[in-house]
Amino acid sequence: MHRTDKKTLLAKLESQVETHLQLSISNFQNQPNHILLQTASNGGWSIAQCIEHLNSYGRYYLPQIEKALANYVEVSSNTGFRSSWLGAYFTRMMLPTNTKKYKAFKGHIPAVNLDAHAVIAEFIEQQETLLRYLQQAQEVDLDKIRVPISLTKWIKLKLGDTFQFMIAHDQRHLEQAQRNLPANTSNNHLQTLA
């Protein structure tokens, strides 16, 4: 894996989260329940289910990131970041350009009957929290801080890989949710991850 400039990487990730946040506000927040809860034409998840799936990951990863940032006491002079092979693999798996379908893990399968507006509000709040953590990450070493993955506490990803995985995963399912909007209700289109 090649070394990336930390400021450039974090700025790119912040921009993507800002896009996700704005899309959620403009395209999902004020939709009526029947649109948010309508299952996809192919039988897939509704908009609310896509977002609830992301919320379930946010409920795990955001506290883990907060804890990792709080436990890191030194100010880092490291200006770069190098993905681990595992972190890069997980991120590539989640990129929307990877059209392979994956089965959701137990604990991350969303219910059918959801309070759709509460789901969207929680996601918006999580995105705002993620933005704060990306800003805090400017002062830390993205290579040294490790975050346990949701499948097992024994495997830990570098903080930079955790951010990239989460944001790619968000992108993947936001695009899925976006496809469920009726024609002419979508205000913004997500940018593809580079």
mmCIF file with all atom_site columns, C-alpha atoms in Angstrom:
data_model
loop_
_atom_site.group_PDB
_atom_site.id
_atom_site.type_symbol
_atom_site.label_atom_id
_atom_site.label_alt_id
_atom_site.label_comp_id
_atom_site.label_asym_id
_atom_site.label_entity_id
_atom_site.label_seq_id
_atom_site.pdbx_PDB_ins_code
_atom_site.Cartn_x
_atom_site.Cartn_y
_atom_site.Cartn_z
_atom_site.occupancy
_atom_site.B_iso_or_equiv
_atom_site.pdbx_formal_charge
_atom_site.auth_seq_id
_atom_site.auth_comp_id
_atom_site.auth_asym_id
_atom_site.auth_atom_id
_atom_site.pdbx_PDB_model_num
ATOM 1   C CA . MET A 1 1   ? 0.000   0.000   0.000   1.00 0.00 ? 1   MET A CA 1
ATOM 2   C CA . HIS A 1 2   ? 1.325   3.441   -0.867  1.00 0.00 ? 2   HIS A CA 1
ATOM 3   C CA . ARG A 1 3   ? 1.674   6.204   1.693   1.00 0.00 ? 3   ARG A CA 1
ATOM 4   C CA . THR A 1 4   ? -0.958  8.971   1.515   1.00 0.00 ? 4   THR A CA 1
ATOM 5   C CA . ASP A 1 5   ? -0.736  12.518  2.839   1.00 0.00 ? 5   ASP A CA 1
ATOM 6   C CA . LYS A 1 6   ? -2.845  12.562  6.015   1.00 0.00 ? 6   LYS A CA 1
ATOM 7   C CA . LYS A 1 7   ? -4.328  16.041  5.499   1.00 0.00 ? 7   LYS A CA 1
ATOM 8   C CA . THR A 1 8   ? -5.315  15.227  1.919   1.00 0.00 ? 8   THR A CA 1
ATOM 9   C CA . LEU A 1 9   ? -6.906  11.933  2.972   1.00 0.00 ? 9   LEU A CA 1
ATOM 10  C CA . LEU A 1 10  ? -8.845  13.473  5.868   1.00 0.00 ? 10  LEU A CA 1
ATOM 11  C CA . ALA A 1 11  ? -10.012 16.386  3.688   1.00 0.00 ? 11  ALA A CA 1
ATOM 12  C CA . LYS A 1 12  ? -11.283 13.912  1.065   1.00 0.00 ? 12  LYS A CA 1
ATOM 13  C CA . LEU A 1 13  ? -13.080 11.860  3.724   1.00 0.00 ? 13  LEU A CA 1
ATOM 14  C CA . GLU A 1 14  ? -14.601 14.989  5.308   1.00 0.00 ? 14  GLU A CA 1
ATOM 15  C CA . SER A 1 15  ? -15.865 16.068  1.887   1.00 0.00 ? 15  SER A CA 1
ATOM 16  C CA . GLN A 1 16  ? -17.492 12.676  1.346   1.00 0.00 ? 16  GLN A CA 1
ATOM 17  C CA . VAL A 1 17  ? -19.171 12.774  4.766   1.00 0.00 ? 17  VAL A CA 1
ATOM 18  C CA . GLU A 1 18  ? -20.411 16.312  4.046   1.00 0.00 ? 18  GLU A CA 1
ATOM 19  C CA . THR A 1 19  ? -21.912 15.002  0.795   1.00 0.00 ? 19  THR A CA 1
ATOM 20  C CA . HIS A 1 20  ? -23.597 12.134  2.669   1.00 0.00 ? 20  HIS A CA 1
ATOM 21  C CA . LEU A 1 21  ? -24.922 14.563  5.248   1.00 0.00 ? 21  LEU A CA 1
ATOM 22  C CA . GLN A 1 22  ? -26.328 16.992  2.679   1.00 0.00 ? 22  GLN A CA 1
ATOM 23  C CA . LEU A 1 23  ? -27.865 14.190  0.641   1.00 0.00 ? 23  LEU A CA 1
ATOM 24  C CA . SER A 1 24  ? -29.553 12.749  3.738   1.00 0.00 ? 24  SER A CA 1
ATOM 25  C CA . ILE A 1 25  ? -30.976 16.143  4.661   1.00 0.00 ? 25  ILE A CA 1
ATOM 26  C CA . SER A 1 26  ? -32.119 17.118  1.168   1.00 0.00 ? 26  SER A CA 1
ATOM 27  C CA . ASN A 1 27  ? -33.317 13.736  -0.140  1.00 0.00 ? 27  ASN A CA 1
ATOM 28  C CA . PHE A 1 28  ? -34.425 11.674  2.842   1.00 0.00 ? 28  PHE A CA 1
ATOM 29  C CA . GLN A 1 29  ? -35.190 13.848  5.866   1.00 0.00 ? 29  GLN A CA 1
ATOM 30  C CA . ASN A 1 30  ? -38.516 15.254  4.636   1.00 0.00 ? 30  ASN A CA 1
ATOM 31  C CA . GLN A 1 31  ? -39.796 12.309  2.628   1.00 0.00 ? 31  GLN A CA 1
ATOM 32  C CA . PRO A 1 32  ? -43.121 10.836  3.728   1.00 0.00 ? 32  PRO A CA 1
ATOM 33  C CA . ASN A 1 33  ? -43.060 7.544   5.644   1.00 0.00 ? 33  ASN A CA 1
ATOM 34  C CA . HIS A 1 34  ? -44.512 5.530   2.779   1.00 0.00 ? 34  HIS A CA 1
ATOM 35  C CA . ILE A 1 35  ? -41.551 6.455   0.543   1.00 0.00 ? 35  ILE A CA 1
ATOM 36  C CA . LEU A 1 36  ? -38.952 5.795   3.242   1.00 0.00 ? 36  LEU A CA 1
ATOM 37  C CA . LEU A 1 37  ? -40.512 2.423   4.128   1.00 0.00 ? 37  LEU A CA 1
ATOM 38  C CA . GLN A 1 38  ? -41.279 1.191   0.594   1.00 0.00 ? 38  GLN A CA 1
ATOM 39  C CA . THR A 1 39  ? -39.204 -1.890  -0.185  1.00 0.00 ? 39  THR A CA 1
ATOM 40  C CA . ALA A 1 40  ? -37.102 -1.745  -3.315  1.00 0.00 ? 40  ALA A CA 1
ATOM 41  C CA . SER A 1 41  ? -38.689 -2.883  -6.579  1.00 0.00 ? 41  SER A CA 1
ATOM 42  C CA . ASN A 1 42  ? -36.257 -5.825  -6.613  1.00 0.00 ? 42  ASN A CA 1
ATOM 43  C CA . GLY A 1 43  ? -37.407 -6.877  -3.123  1.00 0.00 ? 43  GLY A CA 1
ATOM 44  C CA . GLY A 1 44  ? -34.391 -5.285  -1.433  1.00 0.00 ? 44  GLY A CA 1
ATOM 45  C CA . TRP A 1 45  ? -34.247 -2.989  1.559   1.00 0.00 ? 45  TRP A CA 1
ATOM 46  C CA . SER A 1 46  ? -36.268 0.208   1.828   1.00 0.00 ? 46  SER A CA 1
ATOM 47  C CA . ILE A 1 47  ? -34.567 3.574   2.233   1.00 0.00 ? 47  ILE A CA 1
ATOM 48  C CA . ALA A 1 48  ? -35.112 3.410   6.001   1.00 0.00 ? 48  ALA A CA 1
ATOM 49  C CA . GLN A 1 49  ? -33.668 -0.114  6.153   1.00 0.00 ? 49  GLN A CA 1
ATOM 50  C CA . CYS A 1 50  ? -30.550 0.948   4.216   1.00 0.00 ? 50  CYS A CA 1
ATOM 51  C CA . ILE A 1 51  ? -30.020 3.834   6.625   1.00 0.00 ? 51  ILE A CA 1
ATOM 52  C CA . GLU A 1 52  ? -30.789 1.715   9.717   1.00 0.00 ? 52  GLU A CA 1
ATOM 53  C CA . HIS A 1 53  ? -28.155 -0.777  8.540   1.00 0.00 ? 53  HIS A CA 1
ATOM 54  C CA . LEU A 1 54  ? -25.636 2.092   8.482   1.00 0.00 ? 54  LEU A CA 1
ATOM 55  C CA . ASN A 1 55  ? -26.827 3.275   11.898  1.00 0.00 ? 55  ASN A CA 1
ATOM 56  C CA . SER A 1 56  ? -26.139 -0.170  13.347  1.00 0.00 ? 56  SER A CA 1
ATOM 57  C CA . TYR A 1 57  ? -22.509 0.098   12.236  1.00 0.00 ? 57  TYR A CA 1
ATOM 58  C CA . GLY A 1 58  ? -22.296 3.681   13.495  1.00 0.00 ? 58  GLY A CA 1
ATOM 59  C CA . ARG A 1 59  ? -23.563 2.553   16.902  1.00 0.00 ? 59  ARG A CA 1
ATOM 60  C CA . TYR A 1 60  ? -20.605 0.209   17.084  1.00 0.00 ? 60  TYR A CA 1
ATOM 61  C CA . TYR A 1 61  ? -17.793 2.129   15.382  1.00 0.00 ? 61  TYR A CA 1
ATOM 62  C CA . LEU A 1 62  ? -18.393 5.698   16.565  1.00 0.00 ? 62  LEU A CA 1
ATOM 63  C CA . PRO A 1 63  ? -17.968 4.858   20.287  1.00 0.00 ? 63  PRO A CA 1
ATOM 64  C CA . GLN A 1 64  ? -14.912 2.740   19.405  1.00 0.00 ? 64  GLN A CA 1
ATOM 65  C CA . ILE A 1 65  ? -13.385 5.674   17.502  1.00 0.00 ? 65  ILE A CA 1
ATOM 66  C CA . GLU A 1 66  ? -14.226 8.068   20.342  1.00 0.00 ? 66  GLU A CA 1
ATOM 67  C CA . LYS A 1 67  ? -12.532 5.751   22.837  1.00 0.00 ? 67  LYS A CA 1
ATOM 68  C CA . ALA A 1 68  ? -9.465  5.295   20.621  1.00 0.00 ? 68  ALA A CA 1
ATOM 69  C CA . LEU A 1 69  ? -9.098  9.055   20.121  1.00 0.00 ? 69  LEU A CA 1
ATOM 70  C CA . ALA A 1 70  ? -9.536  9.730   23.855  1.00 0.00 ? 70  ALA A CA 1
ATOM 71  C CA . ASN A 1 71  ? -6.858  7.159   24.760  1.00 0.00 ? 71  ASN A CA 1
ATOM 72  C CA . TYR A 1 72  ? -4.294  8.592   22.336  1.00 0.00 ? 72  TYR A CA 1
ATOM 73  C CA . VAL A 1 73  ? -2.388  11.191  24.331  1.00 0.00 ? 73  VAL A CA 1
ATOM 74  C CA . GLU A 1 74  ? 0.474   12.315  22.112  1.00 0.00 ? 74  GLU A CA 1
ATOM 75  C CA . VAL A 1 75  ? 0.255   14.920  19.368  1.00 0.00 ? 75  VAL A CA 1
ATOM 76  C CA . SER A 1 76  ? 1.433   13.274  16.166  1.00 0.00 ? 76  SER A CA 1
ATOM 77  C CA . SER A 1 77  ? 3.979   14.705  13.799  1.00 0.00 ? 77  SER A CA 1
ATOM 78  C CA . ASN A 1 78  ? 3.241   11.890  11.337  1.00 0.00 ? 78  ASN A CA 1
ATOM 79  C CA . THR A 1 79  ? 1.913   13.533  8.196   1.00 0.00 ? 79  THR A CA 1
ATOM 80  C CA . GLY A 1 80  ? 1.212   10.363  6.252   1.00 0.00 ? 80  GLY A CA 1
ATOM 81  C CA . PHE A 1 81  ? -0.914  7.255   6.350   1.00 0.00 ? 81  PHE A CA 1
ATOM 82  C CA . ARG A 1 82  ? -0.447  3.797   4.870   1.00 0.00 ? 82  ARG A CA 1
ATOM 83  C CA . SER A 1 83  ? -3.425  1.422   4.684   1.00 0.00 ? 83  SER A CA 1
ATOM 84  C CA . SER A 1 84  ? -2.925  -2.106  5.896   1.00 0.00 ? 84  SER A CA 1
ATOM 85  C CA . TRP A 1 85  ? -3.692  -4.865  3.383   1.00 0.00 ? 85  TRP A CA 1
ATOM 86  C CA . LEU A 1 86  ? -6.738  -5.861  5.467   1.00 0.00 ? 86  LEU A CA 1
ATOM 87  C CA . GLY A 1 87  ? -8.032  -2.297  5.766   1.00 0.00 ? 87  GLY A CA 1
ATOM 88  C CA . ALA A 1 88  ? -7.596  -1.714  2.033   1.00 0.00 ? 88  ALA A CA 1
ATOM 89  C CA . TYR A 1 89  ? -9.354  -5.025  1.305   1.00 0.00 ? 89  TYR A CA 1
ATOM 90  C CA . PHE A 1 90  ? -12.353 -4.183  3.521   1.00 0.00 ? 90  PHE A CA 1
ATOM 91  C CA . THR A 1 91  ? -12.624 -0.718  1.979   1.00 0.00 ? 91  THR A CA 1
ATOM 92  C CA . ARG A 1 92  ? -12.458 -2.083  -1.592  1.00 0.00 ? 92  ARG A CA 1
ATOM 93  C CA . MET A 1 93  ? -15.190 -4.597  -0.711  1.00 0.00 ? 93  MET A CA 1
ATOM 94  C CA . MET A 1 94  ? -17.516 -1.757  0.315   1.00 0.00 ? 94  MET A CA 1
ATOM 95  C CA . LEU A 1 95  ? -16.890 0.626   -2.556  1.00 0.00 ? 95  LEU A CA 1
ATOM 96  C CA . PRO A 1 96  ? -20.036 1.060   -4.679  1.00 0.00 ? 96  PRO A CA 1
ATOM 97  C CA . THR A 1 97  ? -17.952 0.168   -7.746  1.00 0.00 ? 97  THR A CA 1
ATOM 98  C CA . ASN A 1 98  ? -17.747 -3.379  -6.336  1.00 0.00 ? 98  ASN A CA 1
ATOM 99  C CA . THR A 1 99  ? -21.079 -4.773  -7.498  1.00 0.00 ? 99  THR A CA 1
ATOM 100 C CA . LYS A 1 100 ? -20.769 -8.040  -5.573  1.00 0.00 ? 100 LYS A CA 1
ATOM 101 C CA . LYS A 1 101 ? -23.588 -8.439  -3.041  1.00 0.00 ? 101 LYS A CA 1
ATOM 102 C CA . TYR A 1 102 ? -22.805 -9.340  0.561   1.00 0.00 ? 102 TYR A CA 1
ATOM 103 C CA . LYS A 1 103 ? -25.101 -10.785 3.181   1.00 0.00 ? 103 LYS A CA 1
ATOM 104 C CA . ALA A 1 104 ? -25.510 -8.492  6.202   1.00 0.00 ? 104 ALA A CA 1
ATOM 105 C CA . PHE A 1 105 ? -24.105 -9.865  9.449   1.00 0.00 ? 105 PHE A CA 1
ATOM 106 C CA . LYS A 1 106 ? -26.335 -10.729 12.383  1.00 0.00 ? 106 LYS A CA 1
ATOM 107 C CA . GLY A 1 107 ? -27.031 -7.600  14.399  1.00 0.00 ? 107 GLY A CA 1
ATOM 108 C CA . HIS A 1 108 ? -26.841 -5.451  11.278  1.00 0.00 ? 108 HIS A CA 1
ATOM 109 C CA . ILE A 1 109 ? -29.979 -6.716  9.521   1.00 0.00 ? 109 ILE A CA 1
ATOM 110 C CA . PRO A 1 110 ? -32.578 -3.937  9.791   1.00 0.00 ? 110 PRO A CA 1
ATOM 111 C CA . ALA A 1 111 ? -36.173 -4.519  10.855  1.00 0.00 ? 111 ALA A CA 1
ATOM 112 C CA . VAL A 1 112 ? -38.964 -3.919  8.351   1.00 0.00 ? 112 VAL A CA 1
ATOM 113 C CA . ASN A 1 113 ? -41.158 -1.716  10.557  1.00 0.00 ? 113 ASN A CA 1
ATOM 114 C CA . LEU A 1 114 ? -39.045 1.268   11.516  1.00 0.00 ? 114 LEU A CA 1
ATOM 115 C CA . ASP A 1 115 ? -39.655 4.796   12.713  1.00 0.00 ? 115 ASP A CA 1
ATOM 116 C CA . ALA A 1 116 ? -38.278 6.093   9.421   1.00 0.00 ? 116 ALA A CA 1
ATOM 117 C CA . HIS A 1 117 ? -37.799 9.713   10.477  1.00 0.00 ? 117 HIS A CA 1
ATOM 118 C CA . ALA A 1 118 ? -36.003 8.685   13.686  1.00 0.00 ? 118 ALA A CA 1
ATOM 119 C CA . VAL A 1 119 ? -33.708 6.474   11.578  1.00 0.00 ? 119 VAL A CA 1
ATOM 120 C CA . ILE A 1 120 ? -32.836 9.375   9.256   1.00 0.00 ? 120 ILE A CA 1
ATOM 121 C CA . ALA A 1 121 ? -32.328 11.761  12.219  1.00 0.00 ? 121 ALA A CA 1
ATOM 122 C CA . GLU A 1 122 ? -29.960 9.284   13.894  1.00 0.00 ? 122 GLU A CA 1
ATOM 123 C CA . PHE A 1 123 ? -27.954 8.903   10.687  1.00 0.00 ? 123 PHE A CA 1
ATOM 124 C CA . ILE A 1 124 ? -27.608 12.670  10.315  1.00 0.00 ? 124 ILE A CA 1
ATOM 125 C CA . GLU A 1 125 ? -26.423 12.901  13.925  1.00 0.00 ? 125 GLU A CA 1
ATOM 126 C CA . GLN A 1 126 ? -23.936 10.082  13.328  1.00 0.00 ? 126 GLN A CA 1
ATOM 127 C CA . GLN A 1 127 ? -22.546 11.830  10.244  1.00 0.00 ? 127 GLN A CA 1
ATOM 128 C CA . GLU A 1 128 ? -22.038 15.021  12.262  1.00 0.00 ? 128 GLU A CA 1
ATOM 129 C CA . THR A 1 129 ? -20.208 12.980  14.918  1.00 0.00 ? 129 THR A CA 1
ATOM 130 C CA . LEU A 1 130 ? -18.063 11.322  12.254  1.00 0.00 ? 130 LEU A CA 1
ATOM 131 C CA . LEU A 1 131 ? -17.114 14.765  10.916  1.00 0.00 ? 131 LEU A CA 1
ATOM 132 C CA . ARG A 1 132 ? -15.964 15.807  14.407  1.00 0.00 ? 132 ARG A CA 1
ATOM 133 C CA . TYR A 1 133 ? -13.816 12.686  14.709  1.00 0.00 ? 133 TYR A CA 1
ATOM 134 C CA . LEU A 1 134 ? -12.264 13.287  11.288  1.00 0.00 ? 134 LEU A CA 1
ATOM 135 C CA . GLN A 1 135 ? -11.334 16.795  12.429  1.00 0.00 ? 135 GLN A CA 1
ATOM 136 C CA . GLN A 1 136 ? -9.863  15.452  15.703  1.00 0.00 ? 136 GLN A CA 1
ATOM 137 C CA . ALA A 1 137 ? -7.855  12.930  13.677  1.00 0.00 ? 137 ALA A CA 1
ATOM 138 C CA . GLN A 1 138 ? -5.732  15.774  12.247  1.00 0.00 ? 138 GLN A CA 1
ATOM 139 C CA . GLU A 1 139 ? -3.777  15.692  15.525  1.00 0.00 ? 139 GLU A CA 1
ATOM 140 C CA . VAL A 1 140 ? -3.199  11.932  15.806  1.00 0.00 ? 140 VAL A CA 1
ATOM 141 C CA . ASP A 1 141 ? -1.270  9.162   14.060  1.00 0.00 ? 141 ASP A CA 1
ATOM 142 C CA . LEU A 1 142 ? -3.742  7.327   11.812  1.00 0.00 ? 142 LEU A CA 1
ATOM 143 C CA . ASP A 1 143 ? -1.317  4.384   11.634  1.00 0.00 ? 143 ASP A CA 1
ATOM 144 C CA . LYS A 1 144 ? -0.859  3.889   15.391  1.00 0.00 ? 144 LYS A CA 1
ATOM 145 C CA . ILE A 1 145 ? -4.455  4.087   16.628  1.00 0.00 ? 145 ILE A CA 1
ATOM 146 C CA . ARG A 1 146 ? -6.300  0.787   16.227  1.00 0.00 ? 146 ARG A CA 1
ATOM 147 C CA . VAL A 1 147 ? -10.042 0.136   16.287  1.00 0.00 ? 147 VAL A CA 1
ATOM 148 C CA . PRO A 1 148 ? -11.504 -3.362  16.798  1.00 0.00 ? 148 PRO A CA 1
ATOM 149 C CA . ILE A 1 149 ? -13.778 -4.477  13.981  1.00 0.00 ? 149 ILE A CA 1
ATOM 150 C CA . SER A 1 150 ? -17.418 -5.296  14.668  1.00 0.00 ? 150 SER A CA 1
ATOM 151 C CA . LEU A 1 151 ? -17.048 -9.012  13.853  1.00 0.00 ? 151 LEU A CA 1
ATOM 152 C CA . THR A 1 152 ? -14.405 -9.701  16.492  1.00 0.00 ? 152 THR A CA 1
ATOM 153 C CA . LYS A 1 153 ? -12.497 -7.614  19.009  1.00 0.00 ? 153 LYS A CA 1
ATOM 154 C CA . TRP A 1 154 ? -9.332  -9.579  18.179  1.00 0.00 ? 154 TRP A CA 1
ATOM 155 C CA . ILE A 1 155 ? -8.891  -7.950  14.768  1.00 0.00 ? 155 ILE A CA 1
ATOM 156 C CA . LYS A 1 156 ? -8.139  -4.245  14.790  1.00 0.00 ? 156 LYS A CA 1
ATOM 157 C CA . LEU A 1 157 ? -7.886  -1.828  11.891  1.00 0.00 ? 157 LEU A CA 1
ATOM 158 C CA . LYS A 1 158 ? -5.816  1.319   11.765  1.00 0.00 ? 158 LYS A CA 1
ATOM 159 C CA . LEU A 1 159 ? -7.921  4.417   12.429  1.00 0.00 ? 159 LEU A CA 1
ATOM 160 C CA . GLY A 1 160 ? -7.376  5.631   8.869   1.00 0.00 ? 160 GLY A CA 1
ATOM 161 C CA . ASP A 1 161 ? -8.631  2.300   7.508   1.00 0.00 ? 161 ASP A CA 1
ATOM 162 C CA . THR A 1 162 ? -11.628 2.396   9.858   1.00 0.00 ? 162 THR A CA 1
ATOM 163 C CA . PHE A 1 163 ? -12.615 5.824   8.548   1.00 0.00 ? 163 PHE A CA 1
ATOM 164 C CA . GLN A 1 164 ? -12.204 4.725   4.927   1.00 0.00 ? 164 GLN A CA 1
ATOM 165 C CA . PHE A 1 165 ? -14.191 1.503   5.467   1.00 0.00 ? 165 PHE A CA 1
ATOM 166 C CA . MET A 1 166 ? -17.051 3.296   7.246   1.00 0.00 ? 166 MET A CA 1
ATOM 167 C CA . ILE A 1 167 ? -17.346 6.032   4.641   1.00 0.00 ? 167 ILE A CA 1
ATOM 168 C CA . ALA A 1 168 ? -17.186 3.573   1.702   1.00 0.00 ? 168 ALA A CA 1
ATOM 169 C CA . HIS A 1 169 ? -19.860 1.458   3.424   1.00 0.00 ? 169 HIS A CA 1
ATOM 170 C CA . ASP A 1 170 ? -22.012 4.569   3.921   1.00 0.00 ? 170 ASP A CA 1
ATOM 171 C CA . GLN A 1 171 ? -21.539 5.472   0.248   1.00 0.00 ? 171 GLN A CA 1
ATOM 172 C CA . ARG A 1 172 ? -22.545 1.984   -0.888  1.00 0.00 ? 172 ARG A CA 1
ATOM 173 C CA . HIS A 1 173 ? -25.823 1.932   1.045   1.00 0.00 ? 173 HIS A CA 1
ATOM 174 C CA . LEU A 1 174 ? -26.697 5.583   0.428   1.00 0.00 ? 174 LEU A CA 1
ATOM 175 C CA . GLU A 1 175 ? -26.505 4.865   -3.290  1.00 0.00 ? 175 GLU A CA 1
ATOM 176 C CA . GLN A 1 176 ? -28.753 1.849   -2.684  1.00 0.00 ? 176 GLN A CA 1
ATOM 177 C CA . ALA A 1 177 ? -31.215 4.035   -0.753  1.00 0.00 ? 177 ALA A CA 1
ATOM 178 C CA . GLN A 1 178 ? -31.061 6.721   -3.437  1.00 0.00 ? 178 GLN A CA 1
ATOM 179 C CA . ARG A 1 179 ? -32.141 4.170   -6.069  1.00 0.00 ? 179 ARG A CA 1
ATOM 180 C CA . ASN A 1 180 ? -35.346 3.631   -4.047  1.00 0.00 ? 180 ASN A CA 1
ATOM 181 C CA . LEU A 1 181 ? -36.481 7.228   -4.436  1.00 0.00 ? 181 LEU A CA 1
ATOM 182 C CA . PRO A 1 182 ? -39.296 7.744   -6.930  1.00 0.00 ? 182 PRO A CA 1
ATOM 183 C CA . ALA A 1 183 ? -38.299 9.586   -10.094 1.00 0.00 ? 183 ALA A CA 1
ATOM 184 C CA . ASN A 1 184 ? -37.978 13.374  -9.718  1.00 0.00 ? 184 ASN A CA 1
ATOM 185 C CA . THR A 1 185 ? -37.652 13.306  -5.909  1.00 0.00 ? 185 THR A CA 1
ATOM 186 C CA . SER A 1 186 ? -33.864 13.137  -5.795  1.00 0.00 ? 186 SER A CA 1
ATOM 187 C CA . ASN A 1 187 ? -32.168 16.518  -5.364  1.00 0.00 ? 187 ASN A CA 1
ATOM 188 C CA . ASN A 1 188 ? -28.542 15.438  -5.313  1.00 0.00 ? 188 ASN A CA 1
ATOM 189 C CA . HIS A 1 189 ? -26.505 12.568  -6.664  1.00 0.00 ? 189 HIS A CA 1
ATOM 190 C CA . LEU A 1 190 ? -23.717 11.001  -4.651  1.00 0.00 ? 190 LEU A CA 1
ATOM 191 C CA . GLN A 1 191 ? -20.212 11.391  -5.947  1.00 0.00 ? 191 GLN A CA 1
ATOM 192 C CA . THR A 1 192 ? -18.404 8.162   -6.629  1.00 0.00 ? 192 THR A CA 1
ATOM 193 C CA . LEU A 1 193 ? -15.516 7.395   -4.293  1.00 0.00 ? 193 LEU A CA 1
ATOM 194 C CA . ALA A 1 194 ? -12.158 7.808   -5.971  1.00 0.00 ? 194 ALA A CA 1
#
